Tab-separated table of C-alpha atoms in Angstrom:
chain	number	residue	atom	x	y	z
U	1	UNK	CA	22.219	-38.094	1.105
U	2	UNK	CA	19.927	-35.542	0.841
U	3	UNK	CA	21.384	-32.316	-0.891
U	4	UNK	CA	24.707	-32.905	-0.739
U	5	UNK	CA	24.678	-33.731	-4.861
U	6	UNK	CA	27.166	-36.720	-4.112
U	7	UNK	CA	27.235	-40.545	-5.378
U	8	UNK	CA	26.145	-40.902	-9.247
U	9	UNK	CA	25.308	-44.482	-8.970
U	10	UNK	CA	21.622	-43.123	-7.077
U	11	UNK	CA	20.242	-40.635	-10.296
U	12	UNK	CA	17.410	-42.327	-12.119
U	13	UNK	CA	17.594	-39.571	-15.034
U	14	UNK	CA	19.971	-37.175	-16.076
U	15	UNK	CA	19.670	-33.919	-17.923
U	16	UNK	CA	22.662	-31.746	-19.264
U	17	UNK	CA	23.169	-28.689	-21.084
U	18	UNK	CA	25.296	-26.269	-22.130
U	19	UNK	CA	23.865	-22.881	-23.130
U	20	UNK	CA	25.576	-19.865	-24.103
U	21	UNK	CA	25.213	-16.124	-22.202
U	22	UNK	CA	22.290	-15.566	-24.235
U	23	UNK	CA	18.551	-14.937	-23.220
U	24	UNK	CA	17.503	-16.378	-26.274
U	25	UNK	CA	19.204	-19.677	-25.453
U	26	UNK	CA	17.737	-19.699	-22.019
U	27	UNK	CA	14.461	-19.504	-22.929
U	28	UNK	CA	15.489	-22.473	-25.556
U	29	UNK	CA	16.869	-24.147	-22.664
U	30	UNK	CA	14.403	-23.951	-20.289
U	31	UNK	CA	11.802	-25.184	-22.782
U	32	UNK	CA	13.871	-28.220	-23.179
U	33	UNK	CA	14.074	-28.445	-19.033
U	34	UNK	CA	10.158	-28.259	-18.935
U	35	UNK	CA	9.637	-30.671	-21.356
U	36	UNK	CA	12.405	-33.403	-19.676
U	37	UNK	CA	11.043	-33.039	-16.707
U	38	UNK	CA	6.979	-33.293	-17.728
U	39	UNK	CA	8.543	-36.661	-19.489
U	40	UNK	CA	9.936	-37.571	-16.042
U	41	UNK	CA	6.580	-37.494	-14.665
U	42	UNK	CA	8.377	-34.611	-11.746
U	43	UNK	CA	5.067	-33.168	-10.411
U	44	UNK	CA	4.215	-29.799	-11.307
U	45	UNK	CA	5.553	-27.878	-8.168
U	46	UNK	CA	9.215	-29.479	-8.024
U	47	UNK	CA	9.571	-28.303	-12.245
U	48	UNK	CA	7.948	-24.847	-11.617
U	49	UNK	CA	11.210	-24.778	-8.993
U	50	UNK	CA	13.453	-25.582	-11.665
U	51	UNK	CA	11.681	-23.144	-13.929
U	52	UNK	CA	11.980	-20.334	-11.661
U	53	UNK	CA	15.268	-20.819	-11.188
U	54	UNK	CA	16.500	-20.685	-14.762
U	55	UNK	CA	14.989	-17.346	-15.277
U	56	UNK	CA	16.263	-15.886	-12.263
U	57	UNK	CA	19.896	-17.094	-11.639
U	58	UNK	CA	20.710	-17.982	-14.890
U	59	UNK	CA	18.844	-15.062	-16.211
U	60	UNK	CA	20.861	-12.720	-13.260
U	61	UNK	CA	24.296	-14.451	-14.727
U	62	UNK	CA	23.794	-13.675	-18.333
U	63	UNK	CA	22.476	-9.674	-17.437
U	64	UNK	CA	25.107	-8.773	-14.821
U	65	UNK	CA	27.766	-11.645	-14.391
U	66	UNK	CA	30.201	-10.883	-17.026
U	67	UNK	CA	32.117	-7.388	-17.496
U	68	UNK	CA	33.232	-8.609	-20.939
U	69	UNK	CA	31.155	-9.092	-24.103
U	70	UNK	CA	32.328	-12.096	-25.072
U	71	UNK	CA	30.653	-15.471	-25.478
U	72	UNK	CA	30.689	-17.399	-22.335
U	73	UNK	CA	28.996	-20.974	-21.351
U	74	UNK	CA	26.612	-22.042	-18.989
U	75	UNK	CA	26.019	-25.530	-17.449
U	76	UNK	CA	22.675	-26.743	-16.366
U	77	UNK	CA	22.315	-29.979	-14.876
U	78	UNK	CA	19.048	-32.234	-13.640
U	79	UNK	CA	19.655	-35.424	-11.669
U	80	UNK	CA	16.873	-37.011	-10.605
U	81	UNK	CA	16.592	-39.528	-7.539
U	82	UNK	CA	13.835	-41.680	-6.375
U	83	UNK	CA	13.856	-39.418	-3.462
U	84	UNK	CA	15.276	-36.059	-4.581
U	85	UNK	CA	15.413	-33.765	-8.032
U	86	UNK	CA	19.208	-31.992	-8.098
U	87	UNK	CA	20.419	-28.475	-10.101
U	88	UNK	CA	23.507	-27.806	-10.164
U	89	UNK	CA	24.414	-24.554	-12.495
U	90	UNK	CA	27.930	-23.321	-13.545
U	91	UNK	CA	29.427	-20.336	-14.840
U	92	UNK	CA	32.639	-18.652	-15.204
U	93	UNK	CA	31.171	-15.287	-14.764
U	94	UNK	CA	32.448	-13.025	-11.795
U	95	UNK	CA	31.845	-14.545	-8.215
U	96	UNK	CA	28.333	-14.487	-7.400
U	97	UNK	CA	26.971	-16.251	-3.967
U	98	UNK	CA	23.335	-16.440	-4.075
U	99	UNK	CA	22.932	-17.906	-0.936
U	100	UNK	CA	24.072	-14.577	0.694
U	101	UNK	CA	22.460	-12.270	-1.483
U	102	UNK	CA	20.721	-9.796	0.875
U	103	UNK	CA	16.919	-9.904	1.556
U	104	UNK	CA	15.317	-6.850	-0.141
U	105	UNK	CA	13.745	-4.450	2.857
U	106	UNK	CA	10.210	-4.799	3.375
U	107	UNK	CA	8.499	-2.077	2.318
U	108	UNK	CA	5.743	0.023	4.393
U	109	UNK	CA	4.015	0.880	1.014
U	110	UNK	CA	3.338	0.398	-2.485
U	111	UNK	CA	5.020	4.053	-3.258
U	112	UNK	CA	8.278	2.864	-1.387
U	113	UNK	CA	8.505	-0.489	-3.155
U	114	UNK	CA	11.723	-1.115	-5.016
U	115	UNK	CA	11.189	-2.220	-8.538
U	116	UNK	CA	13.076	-4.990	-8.426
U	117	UNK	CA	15.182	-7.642	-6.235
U	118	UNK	CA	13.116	-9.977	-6.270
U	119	UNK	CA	13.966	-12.787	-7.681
U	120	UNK	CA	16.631	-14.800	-5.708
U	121	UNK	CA	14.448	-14.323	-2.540
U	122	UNK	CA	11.629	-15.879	-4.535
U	123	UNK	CA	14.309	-19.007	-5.566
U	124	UNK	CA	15.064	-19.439	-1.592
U	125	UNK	CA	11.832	-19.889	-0.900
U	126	UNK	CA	11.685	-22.590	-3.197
U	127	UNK	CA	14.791	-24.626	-2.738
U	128	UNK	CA	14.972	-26.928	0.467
U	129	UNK	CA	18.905	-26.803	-0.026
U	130	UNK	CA	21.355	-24.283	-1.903
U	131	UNK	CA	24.740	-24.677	-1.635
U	132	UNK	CA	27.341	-22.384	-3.429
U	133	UNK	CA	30.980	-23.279	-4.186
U	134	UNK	CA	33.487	-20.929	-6.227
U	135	UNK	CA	36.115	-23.327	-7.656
U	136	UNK	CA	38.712	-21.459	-9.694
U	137	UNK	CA	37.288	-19.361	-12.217
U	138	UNK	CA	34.129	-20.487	-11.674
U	139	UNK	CA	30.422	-19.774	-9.691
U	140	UNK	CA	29.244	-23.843	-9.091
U	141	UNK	CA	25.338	-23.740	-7.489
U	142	UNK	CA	24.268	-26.892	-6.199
U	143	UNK	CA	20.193	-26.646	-5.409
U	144	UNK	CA	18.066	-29.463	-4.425
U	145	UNK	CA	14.209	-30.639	-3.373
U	146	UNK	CA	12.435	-33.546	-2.057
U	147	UNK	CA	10.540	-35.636	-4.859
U	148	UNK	CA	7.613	-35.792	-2.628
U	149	UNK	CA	6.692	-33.691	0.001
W	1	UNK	CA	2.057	-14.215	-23.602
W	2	UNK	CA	-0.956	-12.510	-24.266
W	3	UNK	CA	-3.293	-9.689	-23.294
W	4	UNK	CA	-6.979	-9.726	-23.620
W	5	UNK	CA	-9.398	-6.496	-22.475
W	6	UNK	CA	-12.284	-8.181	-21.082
W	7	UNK	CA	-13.989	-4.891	-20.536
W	8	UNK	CA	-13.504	-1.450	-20.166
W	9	UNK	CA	-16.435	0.642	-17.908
W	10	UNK	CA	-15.996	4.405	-16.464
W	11	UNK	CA	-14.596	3.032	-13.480
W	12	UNK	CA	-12.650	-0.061	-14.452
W	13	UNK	CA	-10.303	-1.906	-16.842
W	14	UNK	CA	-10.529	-5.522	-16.479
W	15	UNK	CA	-7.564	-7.198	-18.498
W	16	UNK	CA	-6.372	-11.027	-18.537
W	17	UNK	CA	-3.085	-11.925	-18.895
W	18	UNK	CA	-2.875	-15.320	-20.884
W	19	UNK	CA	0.576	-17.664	-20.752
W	20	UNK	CA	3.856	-17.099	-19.322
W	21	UNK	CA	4.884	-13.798	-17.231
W	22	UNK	CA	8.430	-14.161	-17.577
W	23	UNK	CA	10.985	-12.475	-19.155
W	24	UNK	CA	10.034	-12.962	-22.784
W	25	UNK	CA	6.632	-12.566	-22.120
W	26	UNK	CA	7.039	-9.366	-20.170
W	27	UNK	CA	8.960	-7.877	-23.377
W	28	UNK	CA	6.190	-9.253	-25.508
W	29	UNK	CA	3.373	-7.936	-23.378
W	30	UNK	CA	4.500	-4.611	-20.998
W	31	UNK	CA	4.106	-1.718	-23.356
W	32	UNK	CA	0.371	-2.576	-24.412
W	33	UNK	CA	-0.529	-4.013	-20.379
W	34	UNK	CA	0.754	-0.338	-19.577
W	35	UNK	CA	-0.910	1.524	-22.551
W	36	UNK	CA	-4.629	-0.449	-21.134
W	37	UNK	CA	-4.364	-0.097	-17.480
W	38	UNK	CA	-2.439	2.656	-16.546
W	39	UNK	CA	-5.237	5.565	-16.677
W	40	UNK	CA	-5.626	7.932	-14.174
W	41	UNK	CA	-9.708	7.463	-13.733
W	42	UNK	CA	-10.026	3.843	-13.645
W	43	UNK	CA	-9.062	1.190	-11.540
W	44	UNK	CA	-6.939	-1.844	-13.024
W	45	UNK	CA	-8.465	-5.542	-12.391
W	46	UNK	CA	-5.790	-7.893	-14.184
W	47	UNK	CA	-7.483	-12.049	-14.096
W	48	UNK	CA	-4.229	-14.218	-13.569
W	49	UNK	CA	-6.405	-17.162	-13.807
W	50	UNK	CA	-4.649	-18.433	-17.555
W	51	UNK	CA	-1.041	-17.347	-16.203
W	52	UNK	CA	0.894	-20.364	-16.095
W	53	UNK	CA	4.555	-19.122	-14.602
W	54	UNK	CA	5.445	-15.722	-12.596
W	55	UNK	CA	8.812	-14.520	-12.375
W	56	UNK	CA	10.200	-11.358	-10.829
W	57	UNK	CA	10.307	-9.659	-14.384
W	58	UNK	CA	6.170	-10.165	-13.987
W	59	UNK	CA	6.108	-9.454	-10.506
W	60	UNK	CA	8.127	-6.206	-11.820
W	61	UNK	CA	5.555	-5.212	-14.104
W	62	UNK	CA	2.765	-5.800	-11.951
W	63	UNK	CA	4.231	-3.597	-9.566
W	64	UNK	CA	5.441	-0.388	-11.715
W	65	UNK	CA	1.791	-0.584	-12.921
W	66	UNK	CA	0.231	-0.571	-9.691
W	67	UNK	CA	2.628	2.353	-8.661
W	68	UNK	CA	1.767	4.332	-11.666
W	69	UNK	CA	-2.004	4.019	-11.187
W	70	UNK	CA	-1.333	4.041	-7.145
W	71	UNK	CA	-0.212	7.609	-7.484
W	72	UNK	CA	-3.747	8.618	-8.986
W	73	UNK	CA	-5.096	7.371	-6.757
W	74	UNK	CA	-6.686	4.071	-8.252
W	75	UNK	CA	-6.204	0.730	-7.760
W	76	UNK	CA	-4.703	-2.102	-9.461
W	77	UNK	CA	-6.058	-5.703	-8.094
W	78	UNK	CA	-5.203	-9.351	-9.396
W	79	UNK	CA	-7.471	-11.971	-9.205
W	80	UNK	CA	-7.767	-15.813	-9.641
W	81	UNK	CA	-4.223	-16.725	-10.075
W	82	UNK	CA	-3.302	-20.473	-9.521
W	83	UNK	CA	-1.926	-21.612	-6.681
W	84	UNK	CA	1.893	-21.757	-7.982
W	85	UNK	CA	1.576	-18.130	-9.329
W	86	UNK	CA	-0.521	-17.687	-5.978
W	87	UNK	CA	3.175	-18.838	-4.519
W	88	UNK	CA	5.012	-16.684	-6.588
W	89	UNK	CA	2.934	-13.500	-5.619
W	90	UNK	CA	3.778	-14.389	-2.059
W	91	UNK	CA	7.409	-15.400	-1.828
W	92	UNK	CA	8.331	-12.288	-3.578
W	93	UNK	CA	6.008	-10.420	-1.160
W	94	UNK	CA	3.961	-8.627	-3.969
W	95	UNK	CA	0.637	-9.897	-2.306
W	96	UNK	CA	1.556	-7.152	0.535
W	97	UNK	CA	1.113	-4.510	-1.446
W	98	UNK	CA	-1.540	-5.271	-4.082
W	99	UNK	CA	-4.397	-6.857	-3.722
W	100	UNK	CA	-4.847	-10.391	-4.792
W	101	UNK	CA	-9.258	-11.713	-4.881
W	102	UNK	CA	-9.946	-14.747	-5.644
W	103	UNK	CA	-13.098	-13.477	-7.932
W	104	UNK	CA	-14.045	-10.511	-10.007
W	105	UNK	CA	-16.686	-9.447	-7.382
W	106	UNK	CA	-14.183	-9.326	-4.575
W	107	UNK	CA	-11.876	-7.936	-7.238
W	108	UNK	CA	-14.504	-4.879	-7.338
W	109	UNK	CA	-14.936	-4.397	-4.080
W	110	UNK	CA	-11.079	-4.182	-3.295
W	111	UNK	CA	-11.030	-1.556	-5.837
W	112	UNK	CA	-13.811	0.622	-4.099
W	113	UNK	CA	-12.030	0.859	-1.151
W	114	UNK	CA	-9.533	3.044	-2.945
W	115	UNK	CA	-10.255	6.808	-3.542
W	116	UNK	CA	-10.016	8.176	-7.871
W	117	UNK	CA	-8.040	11.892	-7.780
């Protein structure tokens, strides 16, 4: 069923990771990601979605989703279908929905252009489904896109 | 992430920007991208043509630049990126308010339409 990130006994391929709040380990991470995926023979647009969305929401959870400074993990995880690649990411950082994150105001000119905000919108546009689910204590994102098409 | 100066002329600063624009290549690349380009006489052409990924940390840098040199009145313009960076430019909007040419000539002439203080 498309998005909905449900039955195991359809995933081809599975990828999963645990990475600590620590930009150093994303980047490690998303390396790994790349390369899984390349393997996978996932065409180039589908892992530039994945890509993208490591450095932004992961990226956004290790910069602002904690208010402590203490170590804190991370879950990434790839399923792939024959039809359908699936992310689901996992935190314990504060609640976070992504899916309602406000669209950043057009602006009239370069001069009035915000710096930044960017980067979720960019992930929308990528994702055919997003789905966001706080379970106690925890931010769970479930993201998904057609193999083909 | 790399920088290369292509060429430097009284009017312009043509850079390329070779690798990945995201966040560790922003850190590795900003200060020296903004030390070449940001002058207030010549207009910035950066080739995204060997860019292989664009997040909004890149889109962020592209954009403080073009404000910077913006406010001189000179122009920043990217050219040739591929079409997934093409993507990127355009899902975060950027392509709205800087110029994107698919060549160095049209690069060029989107720069002449803008003013030098």
């Amino acid at each position: 069923m498309p998005g909905r990130h449900a039955g195991l006994s359809d995933v081809d391929a599975r990828l999963d990771r645990t990475l600590r709040n620590d930009l150093g380990e994303l980047a490690a991470v998303a390396r790994d990601v790349r390369a899984w995926l390349q393997q996978a023979g996932v065409a180039e647009p589908l892992s530039h979605a994945v890509d993208l969305a490591l450095e932004e929401l992961v990226g956004n959870t290790i910069r602002y989703g904690y208010d402590d400074g203490d170590v804190h993990r991370i879950r990434v995880q790839l399923e792939l279908t024959a039809d359908e690649l699936r992310l689901t990411l996992e935190d314990d950082g504060r609640p976070f929905d992504p899916t309602r994150a406000p669209e950043p105001p057009r602006p009239r000119s370069l001069s009035e252009a915000p710096p930044g905000g960017r980067g979720i919108p960019m992930v929308r546009r990528l994702f055919h489904d997003m789905r966001y689910q706080r379970a106690p204590g925890a931010n769970r994102l479930a993201l998904s896109l057609p193999r083909r098409g | 992430m790399e920088l290369q100066v292509i060429e430097q002329t009284a009017a312009f600063t043509h850079v390329a920007l070779v690798g990945r624009l995201d966040t560790p290549g922003v850190d590795r690349v900003e200060t020296r991208f903004n030390a070449a380009l940001v002058n207030p006489r010549r207009h910035a052409i950066v080739d995204l043509s060997a860019v292989e990924f664009l997040s909004s940390m890149g889109v962020r840098m592209l954009l403080a630049a073009a404000k910077a040199l913006g406010r001189s009145g000179t122009r920043l313009v990217l050219v040739a990126p591929r079409p997934l960076v093409e993507g990127a430019l355009r899902h975060s909007a950027i392509d709205e308010l800087i110029p994107v040419r698919a060549d160095l000539a049209a690069a060029r002439e989107a720069c002449l339409g803008a003013t030098p203080a």
